[in-house]
mmCIF file of C-alpha atoms in Angstrom:
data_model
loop_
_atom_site.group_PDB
_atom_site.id
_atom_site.type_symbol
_atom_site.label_atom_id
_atom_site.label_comp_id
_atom_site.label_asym_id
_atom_site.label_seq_id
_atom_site.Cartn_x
_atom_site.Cartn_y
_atom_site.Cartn_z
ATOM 1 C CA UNK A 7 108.074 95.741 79.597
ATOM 2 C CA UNK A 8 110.343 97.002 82.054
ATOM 3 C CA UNK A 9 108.353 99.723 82.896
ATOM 4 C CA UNK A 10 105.114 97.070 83.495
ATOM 5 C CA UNK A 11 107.370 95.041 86.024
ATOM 6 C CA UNK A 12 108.001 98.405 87.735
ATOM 7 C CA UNK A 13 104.591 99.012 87.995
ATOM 8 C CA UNK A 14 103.432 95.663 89.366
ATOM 9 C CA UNK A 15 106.379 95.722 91.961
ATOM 10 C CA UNK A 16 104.862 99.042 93.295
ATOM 11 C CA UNK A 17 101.492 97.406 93.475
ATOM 12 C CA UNK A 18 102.626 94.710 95.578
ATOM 13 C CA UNK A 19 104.651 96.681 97.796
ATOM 14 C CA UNK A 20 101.718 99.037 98.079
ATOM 15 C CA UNK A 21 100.082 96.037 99.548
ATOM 16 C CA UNK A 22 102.798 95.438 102.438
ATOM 17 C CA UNK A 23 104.335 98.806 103.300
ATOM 18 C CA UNK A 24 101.150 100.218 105.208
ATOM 19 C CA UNK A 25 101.306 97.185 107.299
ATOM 20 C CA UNK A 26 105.454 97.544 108.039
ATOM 21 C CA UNK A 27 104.160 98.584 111.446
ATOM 22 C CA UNK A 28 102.806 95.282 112.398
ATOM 23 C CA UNK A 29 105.628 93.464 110.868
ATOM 24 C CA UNK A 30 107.492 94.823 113.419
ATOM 25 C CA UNK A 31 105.324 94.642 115.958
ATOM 26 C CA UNK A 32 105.691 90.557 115.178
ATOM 27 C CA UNK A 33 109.405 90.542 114.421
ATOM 28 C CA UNK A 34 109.798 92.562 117.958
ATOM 29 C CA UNK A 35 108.053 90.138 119.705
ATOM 30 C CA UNK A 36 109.389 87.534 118.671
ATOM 31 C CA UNK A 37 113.111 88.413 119.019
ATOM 32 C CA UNK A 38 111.700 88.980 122.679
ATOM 33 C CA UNK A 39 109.486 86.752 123.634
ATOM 34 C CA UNK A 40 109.831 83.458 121.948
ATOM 35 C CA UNK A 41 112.116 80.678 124.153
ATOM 36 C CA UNK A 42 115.174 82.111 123.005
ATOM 37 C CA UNK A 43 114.798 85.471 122.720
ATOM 38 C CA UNK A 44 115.457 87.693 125.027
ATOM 39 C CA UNK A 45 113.280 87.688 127.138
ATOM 40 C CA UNK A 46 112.277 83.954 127.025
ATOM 41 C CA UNK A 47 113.131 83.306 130.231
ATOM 42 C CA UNK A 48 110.904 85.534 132.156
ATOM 43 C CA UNK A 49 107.570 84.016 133.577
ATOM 44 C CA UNK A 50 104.842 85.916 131.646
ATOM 45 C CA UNK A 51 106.469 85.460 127.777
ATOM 46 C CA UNK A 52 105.069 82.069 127.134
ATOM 47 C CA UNK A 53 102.304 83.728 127.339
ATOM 48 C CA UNK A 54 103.273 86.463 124.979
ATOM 49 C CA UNK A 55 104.999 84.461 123.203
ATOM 50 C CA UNK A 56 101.483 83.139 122.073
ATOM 51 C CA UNK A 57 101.075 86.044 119.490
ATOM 52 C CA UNK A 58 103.644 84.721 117.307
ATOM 53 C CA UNK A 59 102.321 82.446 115.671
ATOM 54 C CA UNK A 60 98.486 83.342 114.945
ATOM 55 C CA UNK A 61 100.037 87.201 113.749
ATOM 56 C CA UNK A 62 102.402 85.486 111.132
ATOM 57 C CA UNK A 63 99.798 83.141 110.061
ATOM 58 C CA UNK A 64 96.236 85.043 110.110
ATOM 59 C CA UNK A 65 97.425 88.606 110.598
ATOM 60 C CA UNK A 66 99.914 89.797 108.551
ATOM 61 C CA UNK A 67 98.084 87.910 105.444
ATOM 62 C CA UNK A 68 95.161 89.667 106.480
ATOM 63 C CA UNK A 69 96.096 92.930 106.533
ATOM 64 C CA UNK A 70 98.031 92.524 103.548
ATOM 65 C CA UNK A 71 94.852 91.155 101.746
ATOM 66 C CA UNK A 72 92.397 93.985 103.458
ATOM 67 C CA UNK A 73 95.313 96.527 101.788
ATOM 68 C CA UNK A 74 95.073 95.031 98.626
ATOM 69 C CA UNK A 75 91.477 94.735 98.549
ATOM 70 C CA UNK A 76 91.762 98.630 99.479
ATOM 71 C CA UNK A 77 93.911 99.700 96.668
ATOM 72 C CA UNK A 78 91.650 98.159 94.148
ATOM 73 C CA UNK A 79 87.837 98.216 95.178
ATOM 74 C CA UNK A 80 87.920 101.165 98.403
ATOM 75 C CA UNK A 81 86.851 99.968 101.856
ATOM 76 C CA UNK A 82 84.207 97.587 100.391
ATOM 77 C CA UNK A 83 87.331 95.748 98.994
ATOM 78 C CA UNK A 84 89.113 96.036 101.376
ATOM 79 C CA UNK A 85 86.572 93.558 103.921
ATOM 80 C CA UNK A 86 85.946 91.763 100.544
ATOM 81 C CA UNK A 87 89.631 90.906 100.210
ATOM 82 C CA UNK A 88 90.172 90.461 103.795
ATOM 83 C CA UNK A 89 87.482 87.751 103.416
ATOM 84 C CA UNK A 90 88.691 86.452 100.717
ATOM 85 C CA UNK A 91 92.030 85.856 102.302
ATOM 86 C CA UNK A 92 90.912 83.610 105.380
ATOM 87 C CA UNK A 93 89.989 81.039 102.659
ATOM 88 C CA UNK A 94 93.420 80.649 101.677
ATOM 89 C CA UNK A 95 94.585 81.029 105.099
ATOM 90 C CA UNK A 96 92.202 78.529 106.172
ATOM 91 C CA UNK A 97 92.976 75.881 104.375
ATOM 92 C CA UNK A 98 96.569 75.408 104.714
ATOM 93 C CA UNK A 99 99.206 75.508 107.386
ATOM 94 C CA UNK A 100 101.403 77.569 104.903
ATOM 95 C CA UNK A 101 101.883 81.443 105.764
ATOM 96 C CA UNK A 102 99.651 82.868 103.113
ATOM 97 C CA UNK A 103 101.542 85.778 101.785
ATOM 98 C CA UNK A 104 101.367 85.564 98.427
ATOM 99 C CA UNK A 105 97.824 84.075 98.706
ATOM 100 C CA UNK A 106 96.811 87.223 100.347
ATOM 101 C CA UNK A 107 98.513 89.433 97.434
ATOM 102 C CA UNK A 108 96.048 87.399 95.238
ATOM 103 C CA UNK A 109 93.010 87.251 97.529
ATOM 104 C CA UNK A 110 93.280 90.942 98.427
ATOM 105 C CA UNK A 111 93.081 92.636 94.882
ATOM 106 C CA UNK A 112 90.571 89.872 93.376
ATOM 107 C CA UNK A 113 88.230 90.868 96.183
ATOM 108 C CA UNK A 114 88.739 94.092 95.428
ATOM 109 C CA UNK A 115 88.022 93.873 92.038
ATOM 110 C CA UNK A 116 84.800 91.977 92.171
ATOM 111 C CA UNK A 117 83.221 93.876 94.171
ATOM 112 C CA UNK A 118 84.246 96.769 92.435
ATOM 113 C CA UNK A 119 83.011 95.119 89.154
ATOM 114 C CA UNK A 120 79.620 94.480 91.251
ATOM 115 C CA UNK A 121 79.303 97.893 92.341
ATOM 116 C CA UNK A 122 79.736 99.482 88.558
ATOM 117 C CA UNK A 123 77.122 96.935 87.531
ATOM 118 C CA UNK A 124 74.218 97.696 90.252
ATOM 119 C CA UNK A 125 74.978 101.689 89.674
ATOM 120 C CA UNK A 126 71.684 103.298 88.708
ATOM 121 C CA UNK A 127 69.781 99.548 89.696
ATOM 122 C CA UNK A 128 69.621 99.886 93.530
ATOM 123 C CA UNK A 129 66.038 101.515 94.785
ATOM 124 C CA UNK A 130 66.896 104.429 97.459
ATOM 125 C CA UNK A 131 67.229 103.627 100.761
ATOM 126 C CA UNK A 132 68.251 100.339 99.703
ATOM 127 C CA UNK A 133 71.982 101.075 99.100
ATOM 128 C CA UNK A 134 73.327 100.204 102.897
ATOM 129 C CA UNK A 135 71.821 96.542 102.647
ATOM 130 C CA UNK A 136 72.637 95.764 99.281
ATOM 131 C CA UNK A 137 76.091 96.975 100.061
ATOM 132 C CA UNK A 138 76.867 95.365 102.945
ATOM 133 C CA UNK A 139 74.917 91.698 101.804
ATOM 134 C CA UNK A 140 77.071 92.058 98.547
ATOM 135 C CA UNK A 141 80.491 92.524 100.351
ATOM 136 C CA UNK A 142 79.119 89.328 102.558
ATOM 137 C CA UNK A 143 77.896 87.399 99.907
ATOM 138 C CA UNK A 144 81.201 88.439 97.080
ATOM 139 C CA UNK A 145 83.462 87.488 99.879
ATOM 140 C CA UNK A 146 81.841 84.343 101.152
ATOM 141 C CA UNK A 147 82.161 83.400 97.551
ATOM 142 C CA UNK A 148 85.338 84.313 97.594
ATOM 143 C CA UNK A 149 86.577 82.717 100.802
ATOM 144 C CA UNK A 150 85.090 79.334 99.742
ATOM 145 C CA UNK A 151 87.052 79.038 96.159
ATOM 146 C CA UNK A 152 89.997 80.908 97.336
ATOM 147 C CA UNK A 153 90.240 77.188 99.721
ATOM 148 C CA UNK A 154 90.386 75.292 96.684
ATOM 149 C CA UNK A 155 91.987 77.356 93.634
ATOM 150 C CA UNK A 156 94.459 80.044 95.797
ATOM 151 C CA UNK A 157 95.499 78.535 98.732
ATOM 152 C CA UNK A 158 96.677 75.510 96.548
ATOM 153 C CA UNK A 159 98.105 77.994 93.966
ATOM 154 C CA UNK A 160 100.070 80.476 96.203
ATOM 155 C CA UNK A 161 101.511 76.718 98.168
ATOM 156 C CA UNK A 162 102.969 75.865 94.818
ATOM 157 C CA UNK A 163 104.568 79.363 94.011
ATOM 158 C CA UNK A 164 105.561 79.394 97.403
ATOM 159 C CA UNK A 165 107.622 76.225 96.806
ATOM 160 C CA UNK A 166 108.867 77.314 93.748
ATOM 161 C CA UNK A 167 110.245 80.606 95.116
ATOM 162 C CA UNK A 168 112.077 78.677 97.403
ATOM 163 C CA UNK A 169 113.512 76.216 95.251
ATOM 164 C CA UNK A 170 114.788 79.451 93.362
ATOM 165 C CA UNK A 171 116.341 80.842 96.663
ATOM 166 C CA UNK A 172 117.841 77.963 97.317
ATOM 167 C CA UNK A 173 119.620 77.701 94.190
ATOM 168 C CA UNK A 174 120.844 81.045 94.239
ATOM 169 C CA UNK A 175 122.246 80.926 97.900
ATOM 170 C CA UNK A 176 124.149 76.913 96.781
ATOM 171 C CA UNK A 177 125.294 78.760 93.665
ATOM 172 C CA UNK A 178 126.639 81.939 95.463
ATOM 173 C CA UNK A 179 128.011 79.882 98.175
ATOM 174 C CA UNK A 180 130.216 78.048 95.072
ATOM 175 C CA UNK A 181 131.523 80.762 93.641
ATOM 176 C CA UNK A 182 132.687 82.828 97.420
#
């Protein structure tokens, strides 16, 4: 069991550690250029300051889904998981995090799944379009449900992470 939880942690941190670079490109600029950062008071960072937001929300979940999609299903699952992952992000005002560590894999995997299906099936010189319409059609699919089943899903685990944070930092704080 132990050894299963291991595994699945280094999945999911195989999904955010390629994309450490552009959490701190976002963490740097906003320690700099939000209104009380750093640099908040000079003219142009309102301006900058307007990357904040759409990185942490569209982004970072992005990437992390595009990785994921990667890891499972190659560069075809990658843009399959990416797609997948604007669903979720779409629908909510949530960051999508853990939406994207479902979106990106599941994308991955069906088009992977897809692929091993149509092997042998596809006439020659047919191989780029039914490629790239299967990656648009998979993750249109995908996009659509992920509004309605993910999104929803990853809000509630979201909340109930939190809840369990919570409780941890009261019950430390009780027993300092």
């Amino acid at each position: 069991m132990k050894e299963r939880v291991q595994k699945f942690g280094r999945f999911l941190s195989g999904m955010v550690m390629p994309n450490i670079g552009a959490f701190i490109a976002w963490g740097l600029i906003a320690a700099l250029f939000i209104p009380d950062g750093w640099l908040g008071w000079w003219g142009p960072a309102a301006t900058i300051n307007s990357m904040v937001g759409p990185m942490l929300s569209y982004l970072l979940p992005i990437l992390i889904g595009y990785t994921g999609g990667k890891v499972v299903g190659g560069q075809k699952g990658a843009v399959t998981g990416a797609l997948a992952t604007l669903g979720a992000i779409a629908s909510t005002s949530s960051t999508m995090f853990i939406g994207a560590m479902i979106c990106g894999p599941l994308g991955g995997w069906c088009i992977k799944k897809f692929d091993q299906k149509m092997e042998g099936h596809i006439p020659a010189g047919f191989e780029m379009v039914v490629n790239n319409f299967s990656v648009g059609i998979i993750g249109g699919i995908l996009a659509v449900l992920s509004i309605f089943a993910i999104a929803p899903a990853g809000v509630k685990m979201c909340a109930v992470l939190g809840r369990g944070v919570t409780y941890l930092v009261e019950h430390a704080r009780q027993h300092n």
